[in-house]
mmCIF file of C-alpha atoms in Angstrom:
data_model
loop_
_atom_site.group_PDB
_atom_site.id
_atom_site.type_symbol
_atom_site.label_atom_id
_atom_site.label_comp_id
_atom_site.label_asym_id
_atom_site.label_seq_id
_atom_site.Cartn_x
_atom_site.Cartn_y
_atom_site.Cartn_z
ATOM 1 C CA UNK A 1 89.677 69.623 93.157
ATOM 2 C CA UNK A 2 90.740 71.092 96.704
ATOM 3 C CA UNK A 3 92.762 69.181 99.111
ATOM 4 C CA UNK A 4 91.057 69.605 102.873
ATOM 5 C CA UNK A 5 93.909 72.016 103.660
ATOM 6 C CA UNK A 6 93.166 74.134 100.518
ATOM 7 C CA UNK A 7 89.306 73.767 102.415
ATOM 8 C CA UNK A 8 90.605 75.128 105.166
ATOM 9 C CA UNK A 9 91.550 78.682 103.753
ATOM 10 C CA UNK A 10 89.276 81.778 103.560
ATOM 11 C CA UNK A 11 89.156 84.836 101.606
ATOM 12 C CA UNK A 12 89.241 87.948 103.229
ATOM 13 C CA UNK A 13 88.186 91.273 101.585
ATOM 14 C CA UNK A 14 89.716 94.402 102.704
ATOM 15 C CA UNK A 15 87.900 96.913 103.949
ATOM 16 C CA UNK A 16 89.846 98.832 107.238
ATOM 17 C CA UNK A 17 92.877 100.956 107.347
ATOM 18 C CA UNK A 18 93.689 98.166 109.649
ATOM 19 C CA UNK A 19 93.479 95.716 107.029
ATOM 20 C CA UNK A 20 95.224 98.014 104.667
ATOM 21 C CA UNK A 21 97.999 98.192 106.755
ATOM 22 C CA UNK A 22 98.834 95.034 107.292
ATOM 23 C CA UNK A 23 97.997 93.887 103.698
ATOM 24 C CA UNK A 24 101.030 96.538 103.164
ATOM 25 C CA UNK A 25 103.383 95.002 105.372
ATOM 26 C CA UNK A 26 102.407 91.110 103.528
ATOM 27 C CA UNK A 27 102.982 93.054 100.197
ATOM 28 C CA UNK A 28 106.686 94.197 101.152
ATOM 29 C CA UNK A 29 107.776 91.124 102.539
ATOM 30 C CA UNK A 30 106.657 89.032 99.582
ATOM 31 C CA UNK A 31 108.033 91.446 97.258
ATOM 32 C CA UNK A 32 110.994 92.020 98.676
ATOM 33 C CA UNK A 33 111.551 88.380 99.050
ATOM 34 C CA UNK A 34 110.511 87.697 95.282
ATOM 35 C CA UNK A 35 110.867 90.325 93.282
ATOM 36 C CA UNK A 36 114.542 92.099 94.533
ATOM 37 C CA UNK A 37 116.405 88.881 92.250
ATOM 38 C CA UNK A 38 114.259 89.547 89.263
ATOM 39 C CA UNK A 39 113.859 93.590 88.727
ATOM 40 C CA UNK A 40 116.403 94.488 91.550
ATOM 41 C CA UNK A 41 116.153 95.836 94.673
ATOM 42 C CA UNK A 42 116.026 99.601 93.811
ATOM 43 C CA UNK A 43 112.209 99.285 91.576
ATOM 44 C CA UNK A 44 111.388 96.758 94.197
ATOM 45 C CA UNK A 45 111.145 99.563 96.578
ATOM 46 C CA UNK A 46 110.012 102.111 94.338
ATOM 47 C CA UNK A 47 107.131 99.867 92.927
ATOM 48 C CA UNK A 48 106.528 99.012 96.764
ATOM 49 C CA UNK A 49 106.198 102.478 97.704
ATOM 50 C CA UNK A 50 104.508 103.387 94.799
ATOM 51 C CA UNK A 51 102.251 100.796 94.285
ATOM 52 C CA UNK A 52 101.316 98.650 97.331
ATOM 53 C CA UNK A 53 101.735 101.184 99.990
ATOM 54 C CA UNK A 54 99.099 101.396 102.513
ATOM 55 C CA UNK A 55 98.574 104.954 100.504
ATOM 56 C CA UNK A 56 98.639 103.286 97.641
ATOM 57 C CA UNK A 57 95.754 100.759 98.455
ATOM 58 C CA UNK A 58 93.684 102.861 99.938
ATOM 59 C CA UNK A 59 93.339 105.222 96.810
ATOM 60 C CA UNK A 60 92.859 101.779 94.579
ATOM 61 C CA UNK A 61 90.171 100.999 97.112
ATOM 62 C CA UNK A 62 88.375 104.341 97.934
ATOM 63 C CA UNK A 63 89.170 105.908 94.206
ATOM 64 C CA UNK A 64 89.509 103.049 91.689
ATOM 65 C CA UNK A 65 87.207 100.296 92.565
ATOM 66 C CA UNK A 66 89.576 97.763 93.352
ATOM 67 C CA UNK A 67 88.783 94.734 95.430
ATOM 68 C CA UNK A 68 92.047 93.373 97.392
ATOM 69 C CA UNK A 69 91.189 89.591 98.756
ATOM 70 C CA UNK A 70 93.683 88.108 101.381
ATOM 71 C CA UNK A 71 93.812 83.991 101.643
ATOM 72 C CA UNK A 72 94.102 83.458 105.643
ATOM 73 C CA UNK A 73 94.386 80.126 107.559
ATOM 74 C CA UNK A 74 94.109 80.725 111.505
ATOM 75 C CA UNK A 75 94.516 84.159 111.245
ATOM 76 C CA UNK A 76 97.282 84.340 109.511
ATOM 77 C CA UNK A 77 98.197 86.042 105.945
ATOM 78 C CA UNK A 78 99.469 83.990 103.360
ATOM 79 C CA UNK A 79 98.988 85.553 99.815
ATOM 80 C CA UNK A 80 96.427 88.225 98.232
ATOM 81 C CA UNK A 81 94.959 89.408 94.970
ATOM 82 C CA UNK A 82 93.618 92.310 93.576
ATOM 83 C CA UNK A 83 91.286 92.743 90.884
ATOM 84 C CA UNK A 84 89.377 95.314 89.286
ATOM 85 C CA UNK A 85 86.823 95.621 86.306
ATOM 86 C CA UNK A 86 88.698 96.638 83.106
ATOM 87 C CA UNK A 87 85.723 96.803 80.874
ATOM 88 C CA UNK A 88 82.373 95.774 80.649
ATOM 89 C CA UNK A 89 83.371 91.754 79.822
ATOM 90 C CA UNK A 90 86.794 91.720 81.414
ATOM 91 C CA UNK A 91 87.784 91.559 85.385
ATOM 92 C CA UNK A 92 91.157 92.954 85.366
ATOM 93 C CA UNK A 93 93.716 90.291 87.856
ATOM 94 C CA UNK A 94 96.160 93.236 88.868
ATOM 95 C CA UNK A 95 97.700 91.632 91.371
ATOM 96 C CA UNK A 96 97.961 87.896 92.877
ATOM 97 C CA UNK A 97 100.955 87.028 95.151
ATOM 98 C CA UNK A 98 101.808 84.275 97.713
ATOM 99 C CA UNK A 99 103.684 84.049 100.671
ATOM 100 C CA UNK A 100 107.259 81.948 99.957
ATOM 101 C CA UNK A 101 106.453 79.977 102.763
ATOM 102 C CA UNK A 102 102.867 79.252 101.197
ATOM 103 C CA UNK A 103 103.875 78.493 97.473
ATOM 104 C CA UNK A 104 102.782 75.209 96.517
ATOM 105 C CA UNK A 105 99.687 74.987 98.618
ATOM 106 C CA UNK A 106 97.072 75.857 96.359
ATOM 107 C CA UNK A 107 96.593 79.098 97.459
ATOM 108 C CA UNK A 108 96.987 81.461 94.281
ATOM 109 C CA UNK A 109 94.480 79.091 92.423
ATOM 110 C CA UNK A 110 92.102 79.718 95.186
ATOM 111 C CA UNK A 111 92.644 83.309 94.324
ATOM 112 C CA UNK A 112 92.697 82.968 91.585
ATOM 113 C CA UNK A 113 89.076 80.640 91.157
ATOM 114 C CA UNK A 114 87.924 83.529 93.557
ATOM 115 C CA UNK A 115 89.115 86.118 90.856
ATOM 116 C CA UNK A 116 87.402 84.163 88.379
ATOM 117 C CA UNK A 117 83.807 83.636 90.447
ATOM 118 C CA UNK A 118 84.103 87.554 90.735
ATOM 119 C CA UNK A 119 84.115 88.174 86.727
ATOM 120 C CA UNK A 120 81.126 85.687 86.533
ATOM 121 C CA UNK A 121 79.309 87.303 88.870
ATOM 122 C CA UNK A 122 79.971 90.836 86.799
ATOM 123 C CA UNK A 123 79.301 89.230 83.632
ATOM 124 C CA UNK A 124 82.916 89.004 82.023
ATOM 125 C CA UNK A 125 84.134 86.753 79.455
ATOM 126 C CA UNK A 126 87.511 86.621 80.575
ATOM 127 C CA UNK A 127 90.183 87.938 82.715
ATOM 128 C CA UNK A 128 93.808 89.540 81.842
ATOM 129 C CA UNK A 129 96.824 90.061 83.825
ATOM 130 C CA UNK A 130 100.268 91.005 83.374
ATOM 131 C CA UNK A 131 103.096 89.079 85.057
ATOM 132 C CA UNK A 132 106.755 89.656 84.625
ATOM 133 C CA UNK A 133 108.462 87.839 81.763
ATOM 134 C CA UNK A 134 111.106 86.834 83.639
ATOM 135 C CA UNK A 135 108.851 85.827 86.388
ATOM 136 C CA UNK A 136 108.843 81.917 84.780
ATOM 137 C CA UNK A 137 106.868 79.992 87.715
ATOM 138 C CA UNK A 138 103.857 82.357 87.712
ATOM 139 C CA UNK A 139 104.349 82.442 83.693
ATOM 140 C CA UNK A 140 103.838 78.680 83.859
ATOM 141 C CA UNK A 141 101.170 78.423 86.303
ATOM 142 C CA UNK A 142 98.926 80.906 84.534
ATOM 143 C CA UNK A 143 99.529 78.681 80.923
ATOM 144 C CA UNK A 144 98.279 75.859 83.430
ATOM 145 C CA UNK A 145 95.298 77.755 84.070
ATOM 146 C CA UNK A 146 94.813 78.151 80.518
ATOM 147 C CA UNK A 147 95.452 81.745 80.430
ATOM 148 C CA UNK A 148 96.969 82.478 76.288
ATOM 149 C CA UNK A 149 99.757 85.260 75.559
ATOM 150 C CA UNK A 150 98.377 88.354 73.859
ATOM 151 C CA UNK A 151 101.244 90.400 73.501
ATOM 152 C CA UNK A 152 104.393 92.034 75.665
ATOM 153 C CA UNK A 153 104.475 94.988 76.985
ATOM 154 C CA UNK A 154 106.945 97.271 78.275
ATOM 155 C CA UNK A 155 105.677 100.416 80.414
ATOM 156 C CA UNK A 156 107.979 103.037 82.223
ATOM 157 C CA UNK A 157 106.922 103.718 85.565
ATOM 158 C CA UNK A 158 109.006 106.874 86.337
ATOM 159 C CA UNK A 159 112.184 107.246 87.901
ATOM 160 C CA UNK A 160 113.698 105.400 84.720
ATOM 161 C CA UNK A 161 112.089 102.249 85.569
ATOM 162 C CA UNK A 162 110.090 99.832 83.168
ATOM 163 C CA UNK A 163 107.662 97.128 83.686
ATOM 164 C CA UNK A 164 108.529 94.305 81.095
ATOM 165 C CA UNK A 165 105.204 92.031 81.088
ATOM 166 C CA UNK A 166 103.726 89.541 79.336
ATOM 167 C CA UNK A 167 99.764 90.116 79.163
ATOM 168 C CA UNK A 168 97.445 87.110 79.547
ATOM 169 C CA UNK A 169 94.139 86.853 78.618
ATOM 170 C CA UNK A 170 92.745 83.855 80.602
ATOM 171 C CA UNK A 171 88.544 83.123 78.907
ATOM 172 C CA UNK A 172 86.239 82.029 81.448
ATOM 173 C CA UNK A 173 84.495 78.833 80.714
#
C-alpha cells in the first residue's frame, strides 16, 4: 500500500526531444553515480553513450517501440523506466533506475506497478528484466517483488565490454 508521499508522485511518459534530453542528463547522473563502482567507469560511459544517450532514446522511442516513464514530484526527476513488448505475453522491463537521493521512497515499485499495469493492459503474463549480478540491492528488491531467476547471461557489447546479468522473469498475478 502507498504512503501519501508515494501518492504524491506522477508518471510522466516521454514524448519531446525536450523530454529526451533531460531524461539523458537523469540517466548519466544516476549511472554515473551507481554504476562507475560496479562495472567501472570506462563501460559506464560507453553504455551511457551508447545506450541512454538522447540519440539513443530517441531511436528506442521513434524505431523500437519503447515507452520511457519518468516518476516526478514538483517538477522534479527522480527515477525512470523503460519498457517494451518482448513478445506477445511478455512486457520487456529494460530499464528502471532511481535517483540516489530518491532510493528508499517507493519510487521504483511505483515504476515498477506502472510497468506491470502496462503488460496487463497488453495482455502479458509476465515481465523479464535483466539486472546486474553484482548489482545486490536491485537483485533483492526484484526477489521481493517476486520476480524468479531464469538463467545468467553474459553479452558483449563491443569495445571488449560484457554485460553480466541475471534475467528475471517476474509472472503477473
Amino acid at each position: 500500500m502507498m504512503n501519501e508521499k508515494q501518492n504524491a508522485y506522477k508518471l510522466l511518459v516521454i514524448e519531446s526531444a525536450e523530454q529526451i534530453a533531460r531524461l539523458a542528463a537523469l540517466a548519466n547522473e544516476i549511472w554515473t553515480e551507481h554504476y562507475a563502482g560496479i562495472i567501472g567507469s570506462e563501460q559506464t560511459r560507453y553504455m551511457l553513450d551508447n545506450f541512454q544517450s538522447s540519440d539513443a532514446i530517441t531511436t528506442d522511442i521513434r524505431d523500437k517501440g519503447y515507452r520511457y516513464t519518468v516518476a516526478e514530484i514538483d517538477g522534479r526527476w527522480l527515477g525512470y523506466s523503460a519498457t517494451v513488448l518482448h513478445s506477445e505475453d511478455v512486457l520487456f522491463l529494460s530499464k528502471l533506475y532511481v535517483h540516489k537521493a530518491s532510493r528508499g521512497l517507493g519510487i521504483g515499485r511505483v515504476l515498477f506497478a506502472d510497468a506491470a499495469d502496462q503488460a496487463r493492459r497488453a495482455g502479458c503474463i509476465s515481465i523479464e528484466l535483466t539486472v546486474n549480478r553484482h548489482n545486490k540491492d536491485s537483485v533483492a528488491v526484484y526477489k521481493h517483488l517476486g520476480c524468479k531467476l531464469l538463467r545468467e547471461q553474459r553479452v558483449d557489447i563491443g569495445q571488449g565490454f560484457f554485460m553480466d546479468d541475471f534475467v528475471f522473469r517476474c509472472p503477473l498475478n
